[in-house]
PDB file of C-alpha atoms and ligand atoms in Angstrom:
ATOM      1  CA  MET Q   1       9.925  92.415 122.357  1.00 98.00           C
ATOM      2  CA  LYS Q   2       8.125  94.148 119.899  1.00 98.00           C
ATOM      3  CA  ILE Q   3       9.381  92.898 116.813  1.00 98.00           C
ATOM      4  CA  ARG Q   4       7.878  95.090 113.075  1.00 98.00           C
ATOM      5  CA  TYR Q   5       8.669  94.158 110.558  1.00 98.00           C
ATOM      6  CA  LEU Q   6       8.803  96.737 108.029  1.00 98.00           C
ATOM      7  CA  GLY Q   7       9.366  95.069 104.926  1.00 98.00           C
ATOM      8  CA  THR Q   8       8.939  91.496 104.062  1.00 98.00           C
ATOM      9  CA  SER Q   9      11.155  91.599  99.989  1.00 98.00           C
ATOM     10  CA  ALA Q  10      14.118  90.114  98.301  1.00 98.00           C
ATOM     11  CA  ALA Q  11      16.595  92.483  96.803  1.00 98.00           C
ATOM     12  CA  GLU Q  12      14.139  92.917  93.896  1.00 98.00           C
ATOM     13  CA  GLY Q  13      10.992  93.581  95.071  1.00 98.00           C
ATOM     14  CA  PHE Q  14       7.572  91.926  94.610  1.00 98.00           C
ATOM     15  CA  PRO Q  15       6.123  93.548  92.384  1.00 98.00           C
ATOM     16  CA  ALA Q  16      10.023  93.821  91.287  1.00 98.00           C
ATOM     17  CA  VAL Q  17      11.410  96.869  90.358  1.00 98.00           C
ATOM     18  CA  PHE Q  18      12.090  96.099  86.633  1.00 98.00           C
ATOM     19  CA  CYS Q  19       9.594  93.101  86.411  1.00 98.00           C
ATOM     20  CA  ASN Q  20       6.570  92.089  84.566  1.00 98.00           C
ATOM     21  CA  CYS Q  21       6.720  88.646  84.817  1.00 98.00           C
ATOM     22  CA  ALA Q  22       2.562  86.850  85.351  1.00 98.00           C
ATOM     23  CA  ASN Q  23       3.658  86.980  89.360  1.00 98.00           C
ATOM     24  CA  CYS Q  24       4.364  90.876  89.121  1.00 98.00           C
ATOM     25  CA  THR Q  25       1.922  92.248  86.959  1.00 98.00           C
ATOM     26  CA  ALA Q  26      -1.002  90.495  89.171  1.00 98.00           C
ATOM     27  CA  ALA Q  27       1.256  92.390  92.123  1.00 98.00           C
ATOM     28  CA  ARG Q  28       0.367  95.490  91.290  1.00 98.00           C
ATOM     29  CA  ALA Q  29      -3.104  95.402  90.043  1.00 98.00           C
ATOM     30  CA  ASP Q  30      -3.389  94.910  94.049  1.00 98.00           C
ATOM     31  CA  LEU Q  31      -0.423  96.677  95.478  1.00 98.00           C
ATOM     32  CA  ALA Q  32      -2.308  97.852  98.960  1.00 97.00           C
ATOM     33  CA  ARG Q  33      -2.119  94.512  99.749  1.00 98.00           C
ATOM     34  CA  GLU Q  34       0.429  92.395  97.839  1.00 98.00           C
ATOM     35  CA  ARG Q  35       3.391  94.485  97.797  1.00 98.00           C
ATOM     36  CA  ARG Q  36       6.568  93.878  99.604  1.00 98.00           C
ATOM     37  CA  THR Q  37       9.583  96.907 100.042  1.00 98.00           C
ATOM     38  CA  ARG Q  38      13.333  95.243 100.851  1.00 98.00           C
ATOM     39  CA  SER Q  39      13.667  93.322 104.536  1.00 98.00           C
ATOM     40  CA  GLN Q  40      14.173  95.332 107.403  1.00 98.00           C
ATOM     41  CA  ALA Q  41      12.553  95.173 110.994  1.00 98.00           C
ATOM     42  CA  LEU Q  42      12.424  97.485 114.092  1.00 98.00           C
ATOM     43  CA  ILE Q  43      12.427  95.944 117.865  1.00 98.00           C
ATOM     44  CA  ASP Q  44      11.010  98.666 120.067  1.00 98.00           C
ATOM     45  CA  GLY Q  45      10.793 101.603 118.281  1.00 98.00           C
ATOM     46  CA  VAL Q  46      14.882 101.837 118.758  1.00 98.00           C
ATOM     47  CA  LEU Q  47      16.608  99.097 117.143  1.00 98.00           C
ATOM     48  CA  LEU Q  48      16.666  98.688 113.762  1.00 98.00           C
ATOM     49  CA  ILE Q  49      18.061  95.662 111.885  1.00 99.00           C
ATOM     50  CA  ASP Q  50      18.874  96.681 108.181  1.00 98.00           C
ATOM     51  CA  PHE Q  51      19.075  99.777 106.656  1.00 98.00           C
ATOM     52  CA  PRO Q  52      17.858  98.854 103.123  1.00 98.00           C
ATOM     53  CA  PRO Q  53      17.414 101.706 100.216  1.00 98.00           C
ATOM     54  CA  ASP Q  54      13.103 101.745 101.399  1.00 98.00           C
ATOM     55  CA  THR Q  55      13.669 102.887 104.377  1.00 98.00           C
ATOM     56  CA  TYR Q  56      12.167 106.772 104.151  1.00 98.00           C
ATOM     57  CA  GLN Q  57       9.046 105.093 102.092  1.00 98.00           C
ATOM     58  CA  HIS Q  58       8.744 102.793 105.333  1.00 98.00           C
ATOM     59  CA  ALA Q  59       8.814 104.909 107.799  1.00 98.00           C
ATOM     60  CA  LEU Q  60       5.871 107.040 105.801  1.00 98.00           C
ATOM     61  CA  GLN Q  61       3.931 104.300 105.855  1.00 98.00           C
ATOM     62  CA  PHE Q  62       3.934 103.024 109.475  1.00 98.00           C
ATOM     63  CA  GLY Q  63       4.573 106.249 110.920  1.00 98.00           C
ATOM     64  CA  VAL Q  64       8.618 105.459 112.264  1.00 98.00           C
ATOM     65  CA  ASP Q  65      10.064 107.980 114.263  1.00 98.00           C
ATOM     66  CA  LEU Q  66      13.511 107.339 112.352  1.00 98.00           C
ATOM     67  CA  SER Q  67      15.514 110.299 114.342  1.00 98.00           C
ATOM     68  CA  ALA Q  68      14.338 107.635 116.992  1.00 98.00           C
ATOM     69  CA  VAL Q  69      16.580 104.240 116.702  1.00 98.00           C
ATOM     70  CA  ARG Q  70      19.676 104.817 118.477  1.00 98.00           C
ATOM     71  CA  ALA Q  71      21.412 101.820 117.451  1.00 99.00           C
ATOM     72  CA  LEU Q  72      20.999 100.025 113.808  1.00 99.00           C
ATOM     73  CA  LEU Q  73      22.406  96.713 113.273  1.00 99.00           C
ATOM     74  CA  VAL Q  74      23.597  95.572 109.735  1.00 99.00           C
ATOM     75  CA  THR Q  75      23.526  91.773 107.961  1.00 98.00           C
ATOM     76  CA  HIS Q  76      25.548  92.568 105.129  1.00 98.00           C
ATOM     77  CA  SER Q  77      27.088  95.125 102.831  1.00 98.00           C
ATOM     78  CA  HIS Q  78      23.800  94.073  99.689  1.00 98.00           C
ATOM     79  CA  THR Q  79      22.041  96.362  98.182  1.00 96.00           C
ATOM     80  CA  ASP Q  80      18.913  95.776  99.294  1.00 98.00           C
ATOM     81  CA  HIS Q  81      20.269  95.638 103.294  1.00 98.00           C
ATOM     82  CA  PHE Q  82      22.174  99.068 103.327  1.00 98.00           C
ATOM     83  CA  TYR Q  83      21.636 102.050 101.478  1.00 98.00           C
ATOM     84  CA  ALA Q  84      24.033 103.976 102.996  1.00 98.00           C
ATOM     85  CA  GLN Q  85      23.459 107.376 101.480  1.00 98.00           C
ATOM     86  CA  GLU Q  86      20.631 108.191 102.896  1.00 98.00           C
ATOM     87  CA  PHE Q  87      22.936 109.082 105.931  1.00 98.00           C
ATOM     88  CA  VAL Q  88      24.089 112.092 105.135  1.00 98.00           C
ATOM     89  CA  ASN Q  89      20.448 113.382 105.678  1.00 98.00           C
ATOM     90  CA  ARG Q  90      20.964 112.608 109.724  1.00 98.00           C
ATOM     91  CA  GLY Q  91      21.542 116.312 110.600  1.00 97.00           C
ATOM     92  CA  TYR Q  92      22.798 119.630 109.827  1.00 97.00           C
ATOM     93  CA  LYS Q  93      19.750 121.409 108.314  1.00 97.00           C
ATOM     94  CA  PHE Q  94      17.905 118.350 107.106  1.00 97.00           C
ATOM     95  CA  ALA Q  95      16.985 117.394 110.524  1.00 98.00           C
ATOM     96  CA  SER Q  96      15.741 118.770 113.922  1.00 97.00           C
ATOM     97  CA  GLY Q  97      14.378 118.024 116.649  1.00 97.00           C
ATOM     98  CA  MET Q  98      16.229 114.968 116.439  1.00 98.00           C
ATOM     99  CA  ARG Q  99      15.289 112.209 118.749  1.00 98.00           C
ATOM    100  CA  GLU Q 100      18.465 110.666 119.934  1.00 98.00           C
ATOM    101  CA  PRO Q 101      21.321 112.285 118.799  1.00 97.00           C
ATOM    102  CA  VAL Q 102      24.206 109.611 117.673  1.00 98.00           C
ATOM    103  CA  LEU Q 103      22.909 106.522 115.798  1.00 98.00           C
ATOM    104  CA  GLU Q 104      25.493 103.911 116.864  1.00 98.00           C
ATOM    105  CA  LEU Q 105      26.127 101.603 113.358  1.00 98.00           C
ATOM    106  CA  TYR Q 106      27.120  97.967 113.467  1.00 99.00           C
ATOM    107  CA  GLY Q 107      28.477  95.887 110.682  1.00 98.00           C
ATOM    108  CA  ASN Q 108      31.007  93.432 108.980  1.00 98.00           C
ATOM    109  CA  ALA Q 109      34.096  95.404 107.484  1.00 98.00           C
ATOM    110  CA  GLU Q 110      32.105  95.452 104.555  1.00 98.00           C
ATOM    111  CA  VAL Q 111      29.497  97.185 105.273  1.00 98.00           C
ATOM    112  CA  ARG Q 112      31.824  99.643 106.931  1.00 98.00           C
ATOM    113  CA  ALA Q 113      33.581 100.049 103.811  1.00 98.00           C
ATOM    114  CA  VAL Q 114      29.965 100.787 102.095  1.00 98.00           C
ATOM    115  CA  PHE Q 115      29.585 103.462 104.352  1.00 98.00           C
ATOM    116  CA  GLU Q 116      32.424 105.118 104.227  1.00 98.00           C
ATOM    117  CA  GLU Q 117      31.825 104.675 100.836  1.00 98.00           C
ATOM    118  CA  GLY Q 118      28.948 105.820 100.186  1.00 98.00           C
ATOM    119  CA  THR Q 119      29.051 108.923 102.081  1.00 98.00           C
ATOM    120  CA  ARG Q 120      32.617 110.083 101.310  1.00 97.00           C
ATOM    121  CA  ARG Q 121      31.422 113.179  99.390  1.00 97.00           C
ATOM    122  CA  GLU Q 122      27.778 114.505 101.275  1.00 97.00           C
ATOM    123  CA  LEU Q 123      28.528 114.094 104.180  1.00 98.00           C
ATOM    124  CA  ARG Q 124      29.189 116.986 106.287  1.00 98.00           C
ATOM    125  CA  SER Q 125      31.518 116.776 109.556  1.00 98.00           C
ATOM    126  CA  CYS Q 126      28.805 118.071 111.601  1.00 97.00           C
ATOM    127  CA  VAL Q 127      26.365 115.137 110.782  1.00 98.00           C
ATOM    128  CA  ALA Q 128      29.383 112.550 110.946  1.00 98.00           C
ATOM    129  CA  GLU Q 129      29.646 113.128 114.749  1.00 98.00           C
ATOM    130  CA  GLY Q 130      26.025 111.441 115.196  1.00 98.00           C
ATOM    131  CA  LEU Q 131      27.127 109.242 113.737  1.00 98.00           C
ATOM    132  CA  ARG Q 132      29.512 105.837 115.059  1.00 98.00           C
ATOM    133  CA  PHE Q 133      30.173 102.802 112.967  1.00 98.00           C
ATOM    134  CA  HIS Q 134      31.250  99.935 115.020  1.00 98.00           C
ATOM    135  CA  THR Q 135      33.052  96.710 113.165  1.00 98.00           C
ATOM    136  CA  VAL Q 136      31.782  92.834 113.713  1.00 98.00           C
ATOM    137  CA  SER Q 137      32.840  90.165 113.639  1.00 98.00           C
ATOM    138  CA  PRO Q 138      31.468  86.807 114.273  1.00 98.00           C
ATOM    139  CA  TYR Q 139      30.597  85.517 117.019  1.00 98.00           C
ATOM    140  CA  ASP Q 140      31.317  89.098 118.249  1.00 98.00           C
ATOM    141  CA  SER Q 141      28.713  90.189 121.389  1.00 98.00           C
ATOM    142  CA  PHE Q 142      27.874  93.372 122.582  1.00 98.00           C
ATOM    143  CA  THR Q 143      24.801  95.561 123.540  1.00 98.00           C
ATOM    144  CA  ALA Q 144      23.012  98.038 122.000  1.00 98.00           C
ATOM    145  CA  ALA Q 145      20.203 100.463 122.766  1.00 98.00           C
ATOM    146  CA  GLY Q 146      20.102  98.399 125.978  1.00 98.00           C
ATOM    147  CA  TYR Q 147      19.720  94.991 123.624  1.00 98.00           C
ATOM    148  CA  SER Q 148      22.104  92.060 124.413  1.00 98.00           C
ATOM    149  CA  VAL Q 149      23.524  91.474 120.347  1.00 98.00           C
ATOM    150  CA  LEU Q 150      25.767  88.187 119.603  1.00 98.00           C
ATOM    151  CA  ALA Q 151      26.967  87.692 115.835  1.00 98.00           C
ATOM    152  CA  LEU Q 152      26.874  84.897 114.044  1.00 98.00           C
ATOM    153  CA  PRO Q 153      28.133  84.018 110.425  1.00 98.00           C
ATOM    154  CA  ALA Q 154      25.724  84.050 107.573  1.00 98.00           C
ATOM    155  CA  SER Q 155      25.737  80.971 105.167  1.00 97.00           C
ATOM    156  CA  HIS Q 156      25.724  83.873 102.212  1.00 97.00           C
ATOM    157  CA  THR Q 157      28.205  84.913 100.270  1.00 97.00           C
ATOM    158  CA  PRO Q 158      32.313  84.169 100.287  1.00 96.00           C
ATOM    159  CA  LYS Q 159      32.535  87.903  99.222  1.00 97.00           C
ATOM    160  CA  GLU Q 160      31.887  89.449 103.207  1.00 98.00           C
ATOM    161  CA  ASP Q 161      31.423  87.913 106.713  1.00 98.00           C
ATOM    162  CA  ALA Q 162      27.725  88.273 106.145  1.00 98.00           C
ATOM    163  CA  LEU Q 163      25.643  88.379 109.421  1.00 98.00           C
ATOM    164  CA  LEU Q 164      22.477  87.007 111.125  1.00 98.00           C
ATOM    165  CA  TYR Q 165      21.482  88.110 114.853  1.00 98.00           C
ATOM    166  CA  ALA Q 166      20.770  87.166 118.370  1.00 98.00           C
ATOM    167  CA  VAL Q 167      18.820  89.986 119.817  1.00 98.00           C
ATOM    168  CA  SER Q 168      17.841  90.520 124.231  1.00 98.00           C
ATOM    169  CA  LYS Q 169      16.500  91.815 126.104  1.00 98.00           C
ATOM    170  CA  ASP Q 170      14.726  91.095 129.804  1.00 98.00           C
ATOM    171  CA  GLY Q 171      14.467  87.702 128.992  1.00 97.00           C
ATOM    172  CA  LYS Q 172      13.314  87.499 125.379  1.00 98.00           C
ATOM    173  CA  THR Q 173      15.191  86.069 121.898  1.00 98.00           C
ATOM    174  CA  LEU Q 174      14.516  87.247 118.975  1.00 98.00           C
ATOM    175  CA  LEU Q 175      16.997  85.270 116.235  1.00 98.00           C
ATOM    176  CA  TYR Q 176      17.329  87.678 113.197  1.00 98.00           C
ATOM    177  CA  LEU Q 177      18.306  85.636 109.960  1.00 98.00           C
ATOM    178  CA  ASN Q 178      19.015  87.053 107.196  1.00 96.00           C
ATOM    179  CA  ASP Q 179      20.174  86.452 104.237  1.00 97.00           C
ATOM    180  CA  THR Q 180      21.303  82.892 104.543  1.00 98.00           C
ATOM    181  CA  GLY Q 181      21.589  78.930 103.364  1.00 97.00           C
ATOM    182  CA  THR Q 182      20.752  76.471 106.892  1.00 97.00           C
ATOM    183  CA  LEU Q 183      23.358  77.264 108.991  1.00 97.00           C
ATOM    184  CA  ARG Q 184      26.698  75.299 109.813  1.00 96.00           C
ATOM    185  CA  GLU Q 185      26.805  73.433 113.014  1.00 97.00           C
ATOM    186  CA  ALA Q 186      29.010  75.838 114.554  1.00 98.00           C
ATOM    187  CA  CYS Q 187      26.276  78.707 115.128  1.00 98.00           C
ATOM    188  CA  TYR Q 188      23.557  76.252 116.711  1.00 98.00           C
ATOM    189  CA  ALA Q 189      26.983  75.557 118.956  1.00 98.00           C
ATOM    190  CA  ALA Q 190      27.348  79.096 119.671  1.00 98.00           C
ATOM    191  CA  LEU Q 191      23.697  79.640 120.955  1.00 98.00           C
ATOM    192  CA  ALA Q 192      23.971  76.470 122.966  1.00 98.00           C
ATOM    193  CA  GLU Q 193      27.110  77.611 125.230  1.00 98.00           C
ATOM    194  CA  ARG Q 194      25.820  80.475 125.785  1.00 98.00           C
ATOM    195  CA  GLY Q 195      22.624  79.943 126.850  1.00 97.00           C
ATOM    196  CA  ILE Q 196      20.415  82.097 124.247  1.00 98.00           C
ATOM    197  CA  CYS Q 197      16.589  80.583 124.148  1.00 98.00           C
ATOM    198  CA  ALA Q 198      14.538  82.451 121.075  1.00 98.00           C
ATOM    199  CA  ASP Q 199      11.206  82.965 121.579  1.00 98.00           C
ATOM    200  CA  LEU Q 200      10.660  84.206 118.002  1.00 98.00           C
ATOM    201  CA  VAL Q 201      12.576  82.703 114.961  1.00 98.00           C
ATOM    202  CA  SER Q 202      12.481  84.890 111.863  1.00 98.00           C
ATOM    203  CA  LEU Q 203      13.925  83.108 108.615  1.00 98.00           C
ATOM    204  CA  ASP Q 204      15.318  83.603 105.042  1.00 98.00           C
ATOM    205  CA  CYS Q 205      12.304  82.219 102.790  1.00 98.00           C
ATOM    206  CA  THR Q 206      13.027  83.987  99.145  1.00 97.00           C
ATOM    207  CA  GLN Q 207      12.340  80.803  97.497  1.00 97.00           C
ATOM    208  CA  ALA Q 208       9.283  79.691  99.373  1.00 97.00           C
ATOM    209  CA  ASP Q 209       7.779  76.991  98.129  1.00 95.00           C
ATOM    210  CA  GLY Q 210       8.735  78.136  94.032  1.00 87.00           C
ATOM    211  CA  GLU Q 211      10.877  75.194  92.142  1.00 81.00           C
ATOM    212  CA  HIS Q 212      14.885  75.701  93.601  1.00 78.00           C
ATOM    213  CA  SER Q 213      18.256  74.245  94.345  1.00 76.00           C
ATOM    214  CA  ALA Q 214      19.756  74.441  97.164  1.00 75.00           C
ATOM    215  CA  SER Q 215      21.841  77.483  96.631  1.00 78.00           C
ATOM    216  CA  GLY Q 216      22.993  77.878  99.912  1.00 89.00           C
ATOM    217  CA  ARG Q 217      22.848  81.427  99.639  1.00 96.00           C
ATOM    218  CA  HIS Q 218      18.894  81.804 100.930  1.00 97.00           C
ATOM    219  CA  MET Q 219      16.372  78.782 102.124  1.00 97.00           C
ATOM    220  CA  GLY Q 220      13.026  77.954 101.758  1.00 97.00           C
ATOM    221  CA  PHE Q 221      10.233  75.829 103.765  1.00 97.00           C
ATOM    222  CA  ALA Q 222      12.542  72.725 102.944  1.00 96.00           C
ATOM    223  CA  GLU Q 223      15.175  74.336 104.154  1.00 97.00           C
ATOM    224  CA  ASN Q 224      13.554  76.209 106.747  1.00 98.00           C
ATOM    225  CA  GLU Q 225      12.120  72.989 108.357  1.00 98.00           C
ATOM    226  CA  ILE Q 226      15.679  71.954 108.529  1.00 97.00           C
ATOM    227  CA  VAL Q 227      16.884  75.056 110.494  1.00 98.00           C
ATOM    228  CA  ARG Q 228      14.214  75.204 112.976  1.00 98.00           C
ATOM    229  CA  GLU Q 229      14.839  71.745 113.741  1.00 98.00           C
ATOM    230  CA  LYS Q 230      17.707  71.768 114.514  1.00 98.00           C
ATOM    231  CA  LEU Q 231      17.597  74.556 116.826  1.00 98.00           C
ATOM    232  CA  VAL Q 232      14.930  72.304 118.525  1.00 98.00           C
ATOM    233  CA  LYS Q 233      17.660  69.733 118.407  1.00 98.00           C
ATOM    234  CA  TYR Q 234      20.079  72.105 120.441  1.00 98.00           C
ATOM    235  CA  GLY Q 235      18.098  73.377 122.594  1.00 98.00           C
ATOM    236  CA  VAL Q 236      17.722  77.630 121.410  1.00 98.00           C
ATOM    237  CA  VAL Q 237      14.524  77.888 120.910  1.00 98.00           C
ATOM    238  CA  LYS Q 238      12.016  77.957 124.100  1.00 98.00           C
ATOM    239  CA  PRO Q 239       9.043  75.375 123.423  1.00 97.00           C
ATOM    240  CA  TYR Q 240       6.106  78.056 122.324  1.00 97.00           C
ATOM    241  CA  ALA Q 241       8.993  79.679 119.939  1.00 98.00           C
ATOM    242  CA  LYS Q 242       7.558  81.289 116.630  1.00 98.00           C
ATOM    243  CA  TYR Q 243       9.081  81.132 113.267  1.00 98.00           C
ATOM    244  CA  TYR Q 244       8.422  83.531 110.661  1.00 98.00           C
ATOM    245  CA  VAL Q 245       9.147  83.911 107.828  1.00 98.00           C
ATOM    246  CA  THR Q 246      10.022  86.606 104.968  1.00 98.00           C
ATOM    247  CA  HIS Q 247      13.168  88.112 102.459  1.00 98.00           C
ATOM    248  CA  PHE Q 248      10.967  86.260  99.201  1.00 98.00           C
ATOM    249  CA  SER Q 249      11.088  86.319  96.023  1.00 98.00           C
ATOM    250  CA  HIS Q 250       8.993  87.476  93.225  1.00 98.00           C
ATOM    251  CA  ASN Q 251       9.763  83.814  92.005  1.00 96.00           C
ATOM    252  CA  SER Q 252       8.251  81.962  94.832  1.00 97.00           C
ATOM    253  CA  ALA Q 253       4.176  84.568  94.057  1.00 98.00           C
ATOM    254  CA  PRO Q 254       4.784  85.207  97.798  1.00 98.00           C
ATOM    255  CA  PHE Q 255       0.971  86.517  97.169  1.00 98.00           C
ATOM    256  CA  ARG Q 256      -1.009  87.140 100.981  1.00 98.00           C
ATOM    257  CA  ASP Q 257      -2.762  84.658 100.967  1.00 98.00           C
ATOM    258  CA  ARG Q 258      -1.290  82.229  99.035  1.00 98.00           C
ATOM    259  CA  ILE Q 259       2.442  82.979 100.792  1.00 98.00           C
ATOM    260  CA  GLY Q 260       0.102  82.931 104.292  1.00 98.00           C
ATOM    261  CA  ALA Q 261      -1.419  79.526 103.478  1.00 98.00           C
ATOM    262  CA  ALA Q 262       1.447  77.796 102.499  1.00 98.00           C
ATOM    263  CA  ALA Q 263       3.573  78.985 105.698  1.00 98.00           C
ATOM    264  CA  ALA Q 264       1.011  77.773 107.978  1.00 98.00           C
ATOM    265  CA  ALA Q 265       1.335  74.166 106.134  1.00 98.00           C
ATOM    266  CA  ARG Q 266       4.937  73.876 107.563  1.00 98.00           C
ATOM    267  CA  GLY Q 267       3.450  76.218 110.983  1.00 98.00           C
ATOM    268  CA  PHE Q 268       4.891  79.331 110.062  1.00 98.00           C
ATOM    269  CA  ILE Q 269       3.666  82.189 109.735  1.00 98.00           C
ATOM    270  CA  ALA Q 270       4.595  84.495 106.579  1.00 98.00           C
ATOM    271  CA  ALA Q 271       5.711  87.448 107.742  1.00 98.00           C
ATOM    272  CA  TYR Q 272       4.701  90.909 105.801  1.00 98.00           C
ATOM    273  CA  ASP Q 273       5.097  94.451 104.916  1.00 98.00           C
ATOM    274  CA  GLY Q 274       3.918  96.511 108.187  1.00 98.00           C
ATOM    275  CA  LEU Q 275       3.137  92.744 110.119  1.00 98.00           C
ATOM    276  CA  GLU Q 276       3.401  93.807 114.250  1.00 98.00           C
ATOM    277  CA  VAL Q 277       4.851  90.870 116.864  1.00 98.00           C
ATOM    278  CA  THR Q 278       5.417  91.056 120.386  1.00 98.00           C
ATOM    279  CA  VAL Q 279       6.818  87.694 122.135  1.00 97.00           C
TER     280      VAL Q 279
HETATM  281 ZN1  LIG T 301      18.791  90.590 100.836  1.00 92.77          ZN
HETATM  282 ZN1  LIG T 302       8.377  89.844  89.108  1.00 92.77          ZN
HETATM  283 ZN1  LIG T 303      22.416  89.316 100.537  1.00 92.77          ZN
END
């Protein structure tokens, strides 16, 4: 399983869209190295996790053929994770020679509502035929693009059932934990019950080592350590599992060298835009 991090920032981006703080100003001085775009991951070129407004830019920068993507897992409806309007361009006169005629979309009821709202004005019926939306609830398991997927409840917002995903194929499992605070006990139990054992764990690290009181909606290194301990305790990670951290806020000064060293000191690997990992 090849996992490519296409974007690794929190909602505002790094440097942030409207920000001139010291961190963002320094990042602008070396954009080629320091910039982080909104979070998205691609598995084996065919399964996408989340669809931020930066998706088009990701495709240009990393040479991704978006028409070859067979399925999309959406974690939740926040703008940095789901930009529905783009789908009106997937067909008609706007797209020829697409590798896959149909894209299967998976998300909660709120993501479905945003999808319908965002495409209502411009989606042609011939384009709609190539977009199949499946509503997902916590603890649902299903097959997407040939991968076994288990959806788990995130601790993120009371307004919708934000989802975490365990994605498995050929004995390899990715645990994708964006956006969320520390996981509720039932999540670990659900993984254990189903015999899921992760090779790679990707953790929300919005606050990293920055000053923060645990919001319960996101994590920093301290919360990441709690989650890692629990995963080990429940036996749902392989002994050689790797722990990547991502979804950094500009307030956490997520400069590549700084955040890489801070993560490594705690046994984590800091993801960056374009990083590819094979498990
Ligand atoms: Zn987010
Ligand atoms: Zn800033
Ligand atoms: Zn969010």
